[in-house]
mmCIF file of C-alpha atoms in Angstrom:
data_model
loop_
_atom_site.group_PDB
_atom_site.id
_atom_site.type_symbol
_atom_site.label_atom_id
_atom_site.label_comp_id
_atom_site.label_asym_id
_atom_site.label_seq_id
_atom_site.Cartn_x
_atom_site.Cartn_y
_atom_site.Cartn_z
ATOM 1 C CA UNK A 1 -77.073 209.050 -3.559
ATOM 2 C CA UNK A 2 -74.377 210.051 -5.545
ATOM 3 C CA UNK A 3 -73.661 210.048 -9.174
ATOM 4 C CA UNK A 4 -69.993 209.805 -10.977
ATOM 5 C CA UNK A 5 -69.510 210.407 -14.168
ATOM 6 C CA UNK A 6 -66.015 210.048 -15.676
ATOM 7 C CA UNK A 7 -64.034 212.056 -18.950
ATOM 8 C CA UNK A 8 -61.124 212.348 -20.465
ATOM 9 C CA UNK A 9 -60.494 209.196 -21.520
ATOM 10 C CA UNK A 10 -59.843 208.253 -25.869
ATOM 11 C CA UNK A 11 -56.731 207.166 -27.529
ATOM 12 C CA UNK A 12 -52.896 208.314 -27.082
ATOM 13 C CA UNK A 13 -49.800 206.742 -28.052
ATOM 14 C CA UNK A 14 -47.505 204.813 -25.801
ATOM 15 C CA UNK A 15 -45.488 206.897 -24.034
ATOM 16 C CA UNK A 16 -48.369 209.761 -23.900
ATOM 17 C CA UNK A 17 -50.163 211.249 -21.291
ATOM 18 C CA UNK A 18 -53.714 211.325 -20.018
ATOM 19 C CA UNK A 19 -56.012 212.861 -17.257
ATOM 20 C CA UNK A 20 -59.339 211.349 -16.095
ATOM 21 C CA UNK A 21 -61.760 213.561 -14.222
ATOM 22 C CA UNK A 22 -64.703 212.394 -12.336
ATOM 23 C CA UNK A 23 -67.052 214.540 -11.437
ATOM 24 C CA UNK A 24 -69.351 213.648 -8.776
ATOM 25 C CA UNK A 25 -72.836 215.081 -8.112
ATOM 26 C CA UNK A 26 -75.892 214.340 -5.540
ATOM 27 C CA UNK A 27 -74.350 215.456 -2.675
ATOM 28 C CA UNK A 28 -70.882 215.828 -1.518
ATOM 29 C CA UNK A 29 -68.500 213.466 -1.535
ATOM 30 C CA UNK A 30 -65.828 214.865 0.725
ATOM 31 C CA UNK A 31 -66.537 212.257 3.491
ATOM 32 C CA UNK A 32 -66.063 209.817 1.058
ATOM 33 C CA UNK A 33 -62.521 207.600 -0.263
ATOM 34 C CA UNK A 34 -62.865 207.728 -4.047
ATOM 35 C CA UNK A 35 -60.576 205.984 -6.327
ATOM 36 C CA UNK A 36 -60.383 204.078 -9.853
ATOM 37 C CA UNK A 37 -60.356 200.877 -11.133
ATOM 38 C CA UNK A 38 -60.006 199.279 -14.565
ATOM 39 C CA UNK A 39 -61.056 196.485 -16.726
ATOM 40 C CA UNK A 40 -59.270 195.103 -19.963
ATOM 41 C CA UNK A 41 -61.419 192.780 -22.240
ATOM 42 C CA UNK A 42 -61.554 189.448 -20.810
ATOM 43 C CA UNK A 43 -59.503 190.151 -17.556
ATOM 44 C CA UNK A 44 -61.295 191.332 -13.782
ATOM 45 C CA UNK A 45 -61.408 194.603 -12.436
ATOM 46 C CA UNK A 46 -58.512 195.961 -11.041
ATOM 47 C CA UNK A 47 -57.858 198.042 -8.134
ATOM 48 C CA UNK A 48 -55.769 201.244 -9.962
ATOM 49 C CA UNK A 49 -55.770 204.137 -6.920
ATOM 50 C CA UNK A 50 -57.442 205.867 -4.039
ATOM 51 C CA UNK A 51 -57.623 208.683 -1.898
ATOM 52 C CA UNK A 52 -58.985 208.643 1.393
ATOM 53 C CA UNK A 53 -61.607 211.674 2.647
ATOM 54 C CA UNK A 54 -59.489 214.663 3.278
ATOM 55 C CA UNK A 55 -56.948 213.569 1.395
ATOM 56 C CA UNK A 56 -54.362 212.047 4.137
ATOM 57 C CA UNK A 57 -53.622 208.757 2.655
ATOM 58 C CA UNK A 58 -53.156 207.544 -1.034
ATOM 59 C CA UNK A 59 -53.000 203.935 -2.269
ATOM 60 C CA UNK A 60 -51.545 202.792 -5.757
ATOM 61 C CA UNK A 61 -51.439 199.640 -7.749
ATOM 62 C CA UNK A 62 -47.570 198.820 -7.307
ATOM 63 C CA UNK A 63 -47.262 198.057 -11.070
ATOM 64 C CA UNK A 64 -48.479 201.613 -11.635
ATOM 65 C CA UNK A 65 -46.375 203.772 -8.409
ATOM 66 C CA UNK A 66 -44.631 206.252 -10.580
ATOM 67 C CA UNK A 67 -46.481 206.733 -13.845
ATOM 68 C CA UNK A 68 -49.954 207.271 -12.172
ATOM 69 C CA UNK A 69 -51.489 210.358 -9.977
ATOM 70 C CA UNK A 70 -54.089 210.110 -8.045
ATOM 71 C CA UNK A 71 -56.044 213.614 -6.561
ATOM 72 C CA UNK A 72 -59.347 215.203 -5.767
ATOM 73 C CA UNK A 73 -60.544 218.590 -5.391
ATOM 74 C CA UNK A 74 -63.476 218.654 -2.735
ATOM 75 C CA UNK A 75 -64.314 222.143 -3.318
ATOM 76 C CA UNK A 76 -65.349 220.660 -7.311
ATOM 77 C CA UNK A 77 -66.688 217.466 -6.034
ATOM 78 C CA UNK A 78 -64.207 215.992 -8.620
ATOM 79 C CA UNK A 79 -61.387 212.964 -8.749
ATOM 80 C CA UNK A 80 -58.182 213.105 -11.101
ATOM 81 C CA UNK A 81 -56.745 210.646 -12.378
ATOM 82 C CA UNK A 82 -53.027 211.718 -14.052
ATOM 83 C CA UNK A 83 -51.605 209.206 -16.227
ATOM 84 C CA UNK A 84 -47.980 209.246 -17.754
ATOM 85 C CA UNK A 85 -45.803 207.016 -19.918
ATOM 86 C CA UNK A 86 -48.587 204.867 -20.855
ATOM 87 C CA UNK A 87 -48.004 202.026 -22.040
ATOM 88 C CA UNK A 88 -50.360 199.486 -24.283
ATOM 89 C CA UNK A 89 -51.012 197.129 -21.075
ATOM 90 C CA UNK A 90 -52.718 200.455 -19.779
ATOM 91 C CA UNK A 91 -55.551 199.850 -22.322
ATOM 92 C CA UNK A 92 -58.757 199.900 -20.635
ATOM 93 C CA UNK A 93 -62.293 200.641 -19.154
ATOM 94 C CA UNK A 94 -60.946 202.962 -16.355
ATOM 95 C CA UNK A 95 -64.189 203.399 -13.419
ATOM 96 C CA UNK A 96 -64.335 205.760 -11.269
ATOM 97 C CA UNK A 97 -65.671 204.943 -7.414
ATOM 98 C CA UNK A 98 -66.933 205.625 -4.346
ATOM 99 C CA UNK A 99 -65.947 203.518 -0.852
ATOM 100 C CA UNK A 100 -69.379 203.777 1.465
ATOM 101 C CA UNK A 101 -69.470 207.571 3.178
ATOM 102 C CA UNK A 102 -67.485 208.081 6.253
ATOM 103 C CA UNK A 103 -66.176 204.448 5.776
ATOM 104 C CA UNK A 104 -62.291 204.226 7.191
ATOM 105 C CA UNK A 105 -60.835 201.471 4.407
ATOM 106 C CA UNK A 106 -58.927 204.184 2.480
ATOM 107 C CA UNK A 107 -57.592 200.864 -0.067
ATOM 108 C CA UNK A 108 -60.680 200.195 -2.146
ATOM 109 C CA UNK A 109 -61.323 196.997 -2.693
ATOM 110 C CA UNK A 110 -64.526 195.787 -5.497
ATOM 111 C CA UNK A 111 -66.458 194.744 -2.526
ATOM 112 C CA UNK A 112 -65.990 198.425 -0.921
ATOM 113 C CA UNK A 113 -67.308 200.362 -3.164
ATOM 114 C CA UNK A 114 -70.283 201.848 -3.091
ATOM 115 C CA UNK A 115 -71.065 204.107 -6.637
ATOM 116 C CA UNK A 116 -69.255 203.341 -9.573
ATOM 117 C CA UNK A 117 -69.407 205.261 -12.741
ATOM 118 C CA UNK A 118 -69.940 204.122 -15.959
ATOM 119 C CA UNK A 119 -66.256 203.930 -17.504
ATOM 120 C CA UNK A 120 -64.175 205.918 -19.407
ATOM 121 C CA UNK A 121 -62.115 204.192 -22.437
ATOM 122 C CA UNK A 122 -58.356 204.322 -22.884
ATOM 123 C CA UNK A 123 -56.442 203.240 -25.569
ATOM 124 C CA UNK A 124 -52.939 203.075 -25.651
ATOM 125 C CA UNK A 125 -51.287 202.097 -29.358
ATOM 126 C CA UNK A 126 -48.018 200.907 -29.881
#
C-alpha cells in the first residue's frame, strides 16, 4: 500500500508562485507514474501533470504547459509540483496520485489511478 500525503498548498496572489510536495510512504514508489490532479468547487477533477517511473516522460494539461513543473525525487519518495504565474482559475483542491505500480500509461487518467491523497488547498486572489 502506499500512502500520499500532500503540502504546500495556502493562499498567494495572482501572479505568485507555489510548490506542492507529496510525500509518499509504505513502500517505494519509484516503479510507479505519479502525478496531480485538481478540483474547483462544483467542477470535475482534472488531469494537471505526470511523470512516468524513472522519470522519461512528462505529461501536462495544455492550458497549464509553461506555468506548471512537474518532478519527483525517488531517492525522497516525494512528487513536486512547481507552480508559477498563478492565476485565480488556478484555485483549487490540488491531489496528488499514484497510476497502479509498474503500470505503462505514463498520462493519468481518474480511472488510472490507484492512491490518491487527500488534497492540498490553493487559493489564488485577484
Amino acid at each position: 500500500q502506499l500512502q500520499l500525503v500532500e503540502s504546500g498548498g495556502g493562499l498567494v496572489q495572482a501572479g505568485g508562485s507555489l510548490r506542492l510536495s507529496c510525500a509518499a510512504s509504505g513502500r517505494s514508489f519509484s516503479t510507479d507514474t505519479v502525478g496531480w490532479f485538481r478540483q474547483a468547487p462544483g467542477k470535475e477533477r482534472e488531469f494537471v501533470a505526470s511523470v512516468s517511473w524513472r522519470g522519461g516522460s512528462i505529461y501536462y494539461a495544455d492550458s497549464l504547459k509553461g506555468r506548471f513543473t512537474i518532478s519527483r525525487d525517488d531517492a525522497k519518495n516525494t512528487v513536486y509540483l512547481q507552480m508559477n504565474s498563478l492565476k485565480p482559475e488556478d484555485t483549487a483542491v490540488y491531489y496528488c496520485a499514484a497510476g497502479r505500480q509498474f503500470a505503462t500509461t505514463y498520462r493519468l487518467s481518474v480511472g488510472q489511478v490507484a492512491y490518491w491523497g487527500q488534497g492540498a488547498q490553493v487559493t489564488v486572489s485577484s
